[in-house]
mmCIF file of C-alpha atoms in Angstrom:
data_model
loop_
_atom_site.group_PDB
_atom_site.id
_atom_site.type_symbol
_atom_site.label_atom_id
_atom_site.label_comp_id
_atom_site.label_asym_id
_atom_site.label_seq_id
_atom_site.Cartn_x
_atom_site.Cartn_y
_atom_site.Cartn_z
ATOM 1 C CA MET A 28 68.264 78.958 10.238
ATOM 2 C CA LEU A 29 70.467 77.737 13.068
ATOM 3 C CA GLN A 30 72.220 74.388 13.283
ATOM 4 C CA ASN A 31 71.723 72.201 16.335
ATOM 5 C CA SER A 32 73.360 73.774 19.437
ATOM 6 C CA GLN A 33 74.232 77.068 17.702
ATOM 7 C CA GLU A 34 73.774 80.187 19.791
ATOM 8 C CA TYR A 35 70.566 82.210 19.365
ATOM 9 C CA ASP A 36 72.508 85.420 18.863
ATOM 10 C CA LEU A 37 73.984 84.005 15.633
ATOM 11 C CA LEU A 38 70.650 84.546 13.917
ATOM 12 C CA PRO A 39 70.936 87.250 11.283
ATOM 13 C CA PRO A 40 68.555 90.226 11.436
ATOM 14 C CA THR A 41 65.234 89.398 9.787
ATOM 15 C CA TYR A 42 63.134 91.828 7.779
ATOM 16 C CA VAL A 43 59.586 91.244 6.630
ATOM 17 C CA ILE A 44 58.548 93.885 4.112
ATOM 18 C CA PHE A 45 54.993 94.463 2.949
ATOM 19 C CA ILE A 46 54.418 96.711 -0.049
ATOM 20 C CA CYS A 47 50.914 98.154 0.252
ATOM 21 C CA VAL A 48 49.158 100.226 -2.385
ATOM 22 C CA PHE A 49 46.843 101.500 0.360
ATOM 23 C CA ASP A 50 47.441 103.067 3.745
ATOM 24 C CA PHE A 51 46.676 100.216 6.149
ATOM 25 C CA PHE A 52 46.877 102.476 9.211
ATOM 26 C CA ALA A 53 45.422 105.625 7.593
ATOM 27 C CA LYS A 54 48.153 107.807 9.111
ATOM 28 C CA GLY A 55 49.741 108.990 5.849
ATOM 29 C CA ASN A 56 53.242 107.678 6.573
ATOM 30 C CA TYR A 57 55.424 106.484 3.711
ATOM 31 C CA VAL A 58 56.852 103.771 5.982
ATOM 32 C CA TYR A 59 55.693 102.008 9.152
ATOM 33 C CA THR A 60 58.401 100.083 11.045
ATOM 34 C CA PHE A 61 57.665 97.582 13.812
ATOM 35 C CA LYS A 62 59.830 95.689 16.278
ATOM 36 C CA LYS A 63 58.718 93.281 18.966
ATOM 37 C CA ARG A 64 58.241 94.917 22.355
ATOM 38 C CA CYS A 65 57.039 93.646 25.683
ATOM 39 C CA LEU A 66 53.510 94.910 26.329
ATOM 40 C CA GLU A 67 54.109 95.064 30.086
ATOM 41 C CA ASP A 68 57.320 97.084 29.692
ATOM 42 C CA LEU A 69 57.631 98.914 26.364
ATOM 43 C CA GLU A 70 61.315 99.582 27.102
ATOM 44 C CA LEU A 71 61.997 95.847 26.604
ATOM 45 C CA GLU A 72 62.613 94.864 23.015
ATOM 46 C CA LEU A 73 62.970 91.221 21.998
ATOM 47 C CA PRO A 74 66.591 90.862 20.850
ATOM 48 C CA ASP A 75 65.760 88.685 17.823
ATOM 49 C CA GLU A 76 66.463 91.599 15.458
ATOM 50 C CA ALA A 77 63.212 90.921 13.604
ATOM 51 C CA THR A 78 61.718 93.980 11.932
ATOM 52 C CA THR A 79 58.474 94.308 10.013
ATOM 53 C CA ILE A 80 58.299 97.177 7.560
ATOM 54 C CA ILE A 81 55.134 98.268 5.794
ATOM 55 C CA LEU A 82 55.761 100.442 2.753
ATOM 56 C CA ASN A 83 52.753 102.621 1.971
ATOM 57 C CA THR A 84 53.023 103.632 -1.692
ATOM 58 C CA HIS A 85 50.352 106.302 -1.158
ATOM 59 C CA GLY A 86 52.017 107.908 1.858
ATOM 60 C CA THR A 87 52.287 111.664 2.134
ATOM 61 C CA HIS A 88 54.760 112.273 4.958
ATOM 62 C CA GLY A 89 57.974 110.997 6.421
ATOM 63 C CA ASN A 90 61.485 110.845 5.040
ATOM 64 C CA ILE A 91 62.232 108.427 2.212
ATOM 65 C CA SER A 92 65.062 108.253 -0.278
ATOM 66 C CA LYS A 93 64.700 109.291 -3.907
ATOM 67 C CA ASP A 94 64.982 105.611 -4.897
ATOM 68 C CA ILE A 95 62.109 104.606 -2.617
ATOM 69 C CA LYS A 96 60.009 107.513 -3.917
ATOM 70 C CA SER A 97 60.715 106.419 -7.506
ATOM 71 C CA PHE A 98 59.869 102.838 -6.499
ATOM 72 C CA TYR A 99 56.502 104.055 -5.149
ATOM 73 C CA ASP A 100 55.890 105.889 -8.451
ATOM 74 C CA TYR A 101 56.721 102.684 -10.304
ATOM 75 C CA VAL A 102 54.372 100.578 -8.164
ATOM 76 C CA ASN A 103 51.520 103.097 -8.355
ATOM 77 C CA ASN A 104 51.794 104.240 -11.967
ATOM 78 C CA HIS A 105 54.438 102.053 -13.647
ATOM 79 C CA VAL A 106 56.585 105.170 -14.109
ATOM 80 C CA ILE A 107 60.288 104.530 -14.709
ATOM 81 C CA ASN A 108 62.110 107.641 -13.532
ATOM 82 C CA SER A 109 65.413 106.367 -12.117
ATOM 83 C CA ASP A 110 68.119 103.768 -12.677
ATOM 84 C CA PHE A 111 66.667 101.894 -9.710
ATOM 85 C CA THR A 112 63.173 101.549 -11.214
ATOM 86 C CA LYS A 113 64.739 100.748 -14.604
ATOM 87 C CA GLN A 114 66.552 97.821 -12.954
ATOM 88 C CA ILE A 115 63.320 96.657 -11.330
ATOM 89 C CA ASP A 116 61.421 96.896 -14.612
ATOM 90 C CA ASP A 117 64.159 95.012 -16.478
ATOM 91 C CA GLU A 118 64.117 92.218 -13.880
ATOM 92 C CA ILE A 119 60.332 91.936 -14.016
ATOM 93 C CA SER A 120 60.443 91.795 -17.820
ATOM 94 C CA TYR A 121 63.092 89.065 -17.656
ATOM 95 C CA LEU A 122 61.087 87.041 -15.133
ATOM 96 C CA LYS A 123 57.956 87.317 -17.264
ATOM 97 C CA LEU A 124 59.862 85.661 -20.125
ATOM 98 C CA ASP A 125 61.044 82.774 -17.931
ATOM 99 C CA THR A 126 58.435 80.035 -18.430
ATOM 100 C CA LYS A 127 59.313 78.234 -15.185
ATOM 101 C CA VAL A 128 58.895 81.423 -13.140
ATOM 102 C CA ARG A 129 55.657 82.277 -14.983
ATOM 103 C CA ARG A 130 54.279 78.791 -14.280
ATOM 104 C CA GLU A 131 55.158 79.043 -10.579
ATOM 105 C CA PHE A 132 53.649 82.520 -10.392
ATOM 106 C CA MET A 133 50.443 81.296 -12.050
ATOM 107 C CA LEU A 134 50.268 78.400 -9.563
ATOM 108 C CA LEU A 135 50.713 80.858 -6.729
ATOM 109 C CA GLU A 136 47.972 83.077 -8.158
ATOM 110 C CA ALA A 137 45.671 80.033 -8.460
ATOM 111 C CA ARG A 138 46.367 79.066 -4.830
ATOM 112 C CA LEU A 139 45.718 82.614 -3.659
ATOM 113 C CA LEU A 140 42.451 82.702 -5.607
ATOM 114 C CA ASP A 141 41.400 79.397 -4.002
ATOM 115 C CA GLU A 142 42.238 80.767 -0.560
ATOM 116 C CA ARG A 143 40.224 83.933 -1.251
ATOM 117 C CA ARG A 144 37.241 81.827 -2.333
ATOM 118 C CA GLU A 145 37.535 79.694 0.802
ATOM 119 C CA GLY A 146 37.747 82.828 2.940
ATOM 120 C CA LYS A 147 34.673 84.315 1.288
ATOM 121 C CA ALA A 148 32.752 81.059 1.756
ATOM 122 C CA GLU A 149 33.743 80.967 5.429
ATOM 123 C CA GLY A 150 32.678 84.598 5.778
ATOM 124 C CA ARG A 151 29.283 83.862 4.247
ATOM 125 C CA ILE A 152 28.805 80.915 6.600
ATOM 126 C CA GLU A 153 29.800 83.026 9.609
ATOM 127 C CA GLY A 154 27.518 85.835 8.412
ATOM 128 C CA LYS A 155 24.580 83.446 8.103
ATOM 129 C CA ALA A 156 25.260 82.077 11.590
ATOM 130 C CA GLU A 157 25.341 85.619 13.011
ATOM 131 C CA GLU A 158 22.126 86.439 11.185
ATOM 132 C CA LYS A 159 20.419 83.324 12.578
ATOM 133 C CA ASN A 160 21.618 84.213 16.070
ATOM 134 C CA ALA A 161 20.304 87.766 15.719
ATOM 135 C CA ILE A 162 16.901 86.544 14.535
ATOM 136 C CA ALA A 163 16.722 83.996 17.344
ATOM 137 C CA THR A 164 17.658 86.678 19.885
ATOM 138 C CA LEU A 165 14.887 88.947 18.584
ATOM 139 C CA MET A 166 12.396 86.104 18.748
ATOM 140 C CA LEU A 167 13.477 85.321 22.328
ATOM 141 C CA ALA A 168 13.124 88.985 23.269
ATOM 142 C CA LYS A 169 9.565 89.075 21.921
ATOM 143 C CA GLY A 170 8.742 86.197 24.256
ATOM 144 C CA CYS A 171 5.966 84.788 22.096
ATOM 145 C CA TYR A 172 7.884 81.937 20.433
ATOM 146 C CA SER A 173 8.752 78.578 21.913
ATOM 147 C CA LEU A 174 12.300 77.245 21.674
ATOM 148 C CA GLN A 175 11.006 74.619 19.252
ATOM 149 C CA GLU A 176 9.466 77.278 16.968
ATOM 150 C CA ILE A 177 12.651 79.345 17.003
ATOM 151 C CA SER A 178 14.672 76.234 16.176
ATOM 152 C CA GLU A 179 12.391 75.346 13.252
ATOM 153 C CA LEU A 180 12.490 78.871 11.800
ATOM 154 C CA THR A 181 16.214 79.574 12.259
ATOM 155 C CA LYS A 182 17.546 76.007 11.880
ATOM 156 C CA LEU A 183 19.508 76.526 15.129
ATOM 157 C CA SER A 184 19.697 73.722 17.684
ATOM 158 C CA ILE A 185 17.724 73.990 20.913
ATOM 159 C CA GLU A 186 21.076 74.024 22.773
ATOM 160 C CA ASP A 187 22.298 77.017 20.743
ATOM 161 C CA ILE A 188 19.057 78.889 21.384
ATOM 162 C CA GLU A 189 19.275 78.156 25.116
ATOM 163 C CA LYS A 190 22.831 79.482 25.085
ATOM 164 C CA LEU A 191 21.646 82.688 23.369
ATOM 165 C CA GLU A 192 18.889 82.999 25.947
ATOM 166 C CA LYS A 193 21.408 82.693 28.802
ATOM 167 C CA GLU A 194 23.673 85.304 27.164
ATOM 168 C CA MET A 195 20.687 87.601 26.704
ATOM 169 C CA HIS A 196 19.690 87.307 30.389
ATOM 170 C CA ALA A 197 23.309 87.799 31.518
ATOM 171 C CA THR A 198 23.480 91.001 29.446
ATOM 172 C CA GLU A 199 20.190 92.248 30.911
ATOM 173 C CA GLN A 200 21.450 91.699 34.476
ATOM 174 C CA SER A 201 24.715 93.627 33.958
#
């Protein structure tokens, strides 16, 4: 955003806005606003003017404008009850008719679906690894299986089983 040798303070304020149809923090706020603060001294705020705003369309408390409230109604129930939501609906209708925009949106949806599938596959792999580790730990705790037997049954390497055994003994000692 800045040209070479331009001053940092020339950066314009940046806003990242998430529209959530669920309450991520389960606090009931209509809006959650975040700025970067120093964890060692909460009085220090990073002067980059970056703000992250999470709009919770199912919020129940806090102060929001009538336009934002009507926007939430539009997002949640597709209710058009103001000029603002009428403008939004008109723009969405227009964009849906634009074949280039529709094609790009469909490509984005396809990419997101691929990423979700990859994430689920990674989760299954991680879950299986955790399950194997748990089984191996139980077998080690029983004390009646050799490392070779545990490796054959769980498909874990001898090195991984030895590592689990060390972790188990370290936990017992603390």
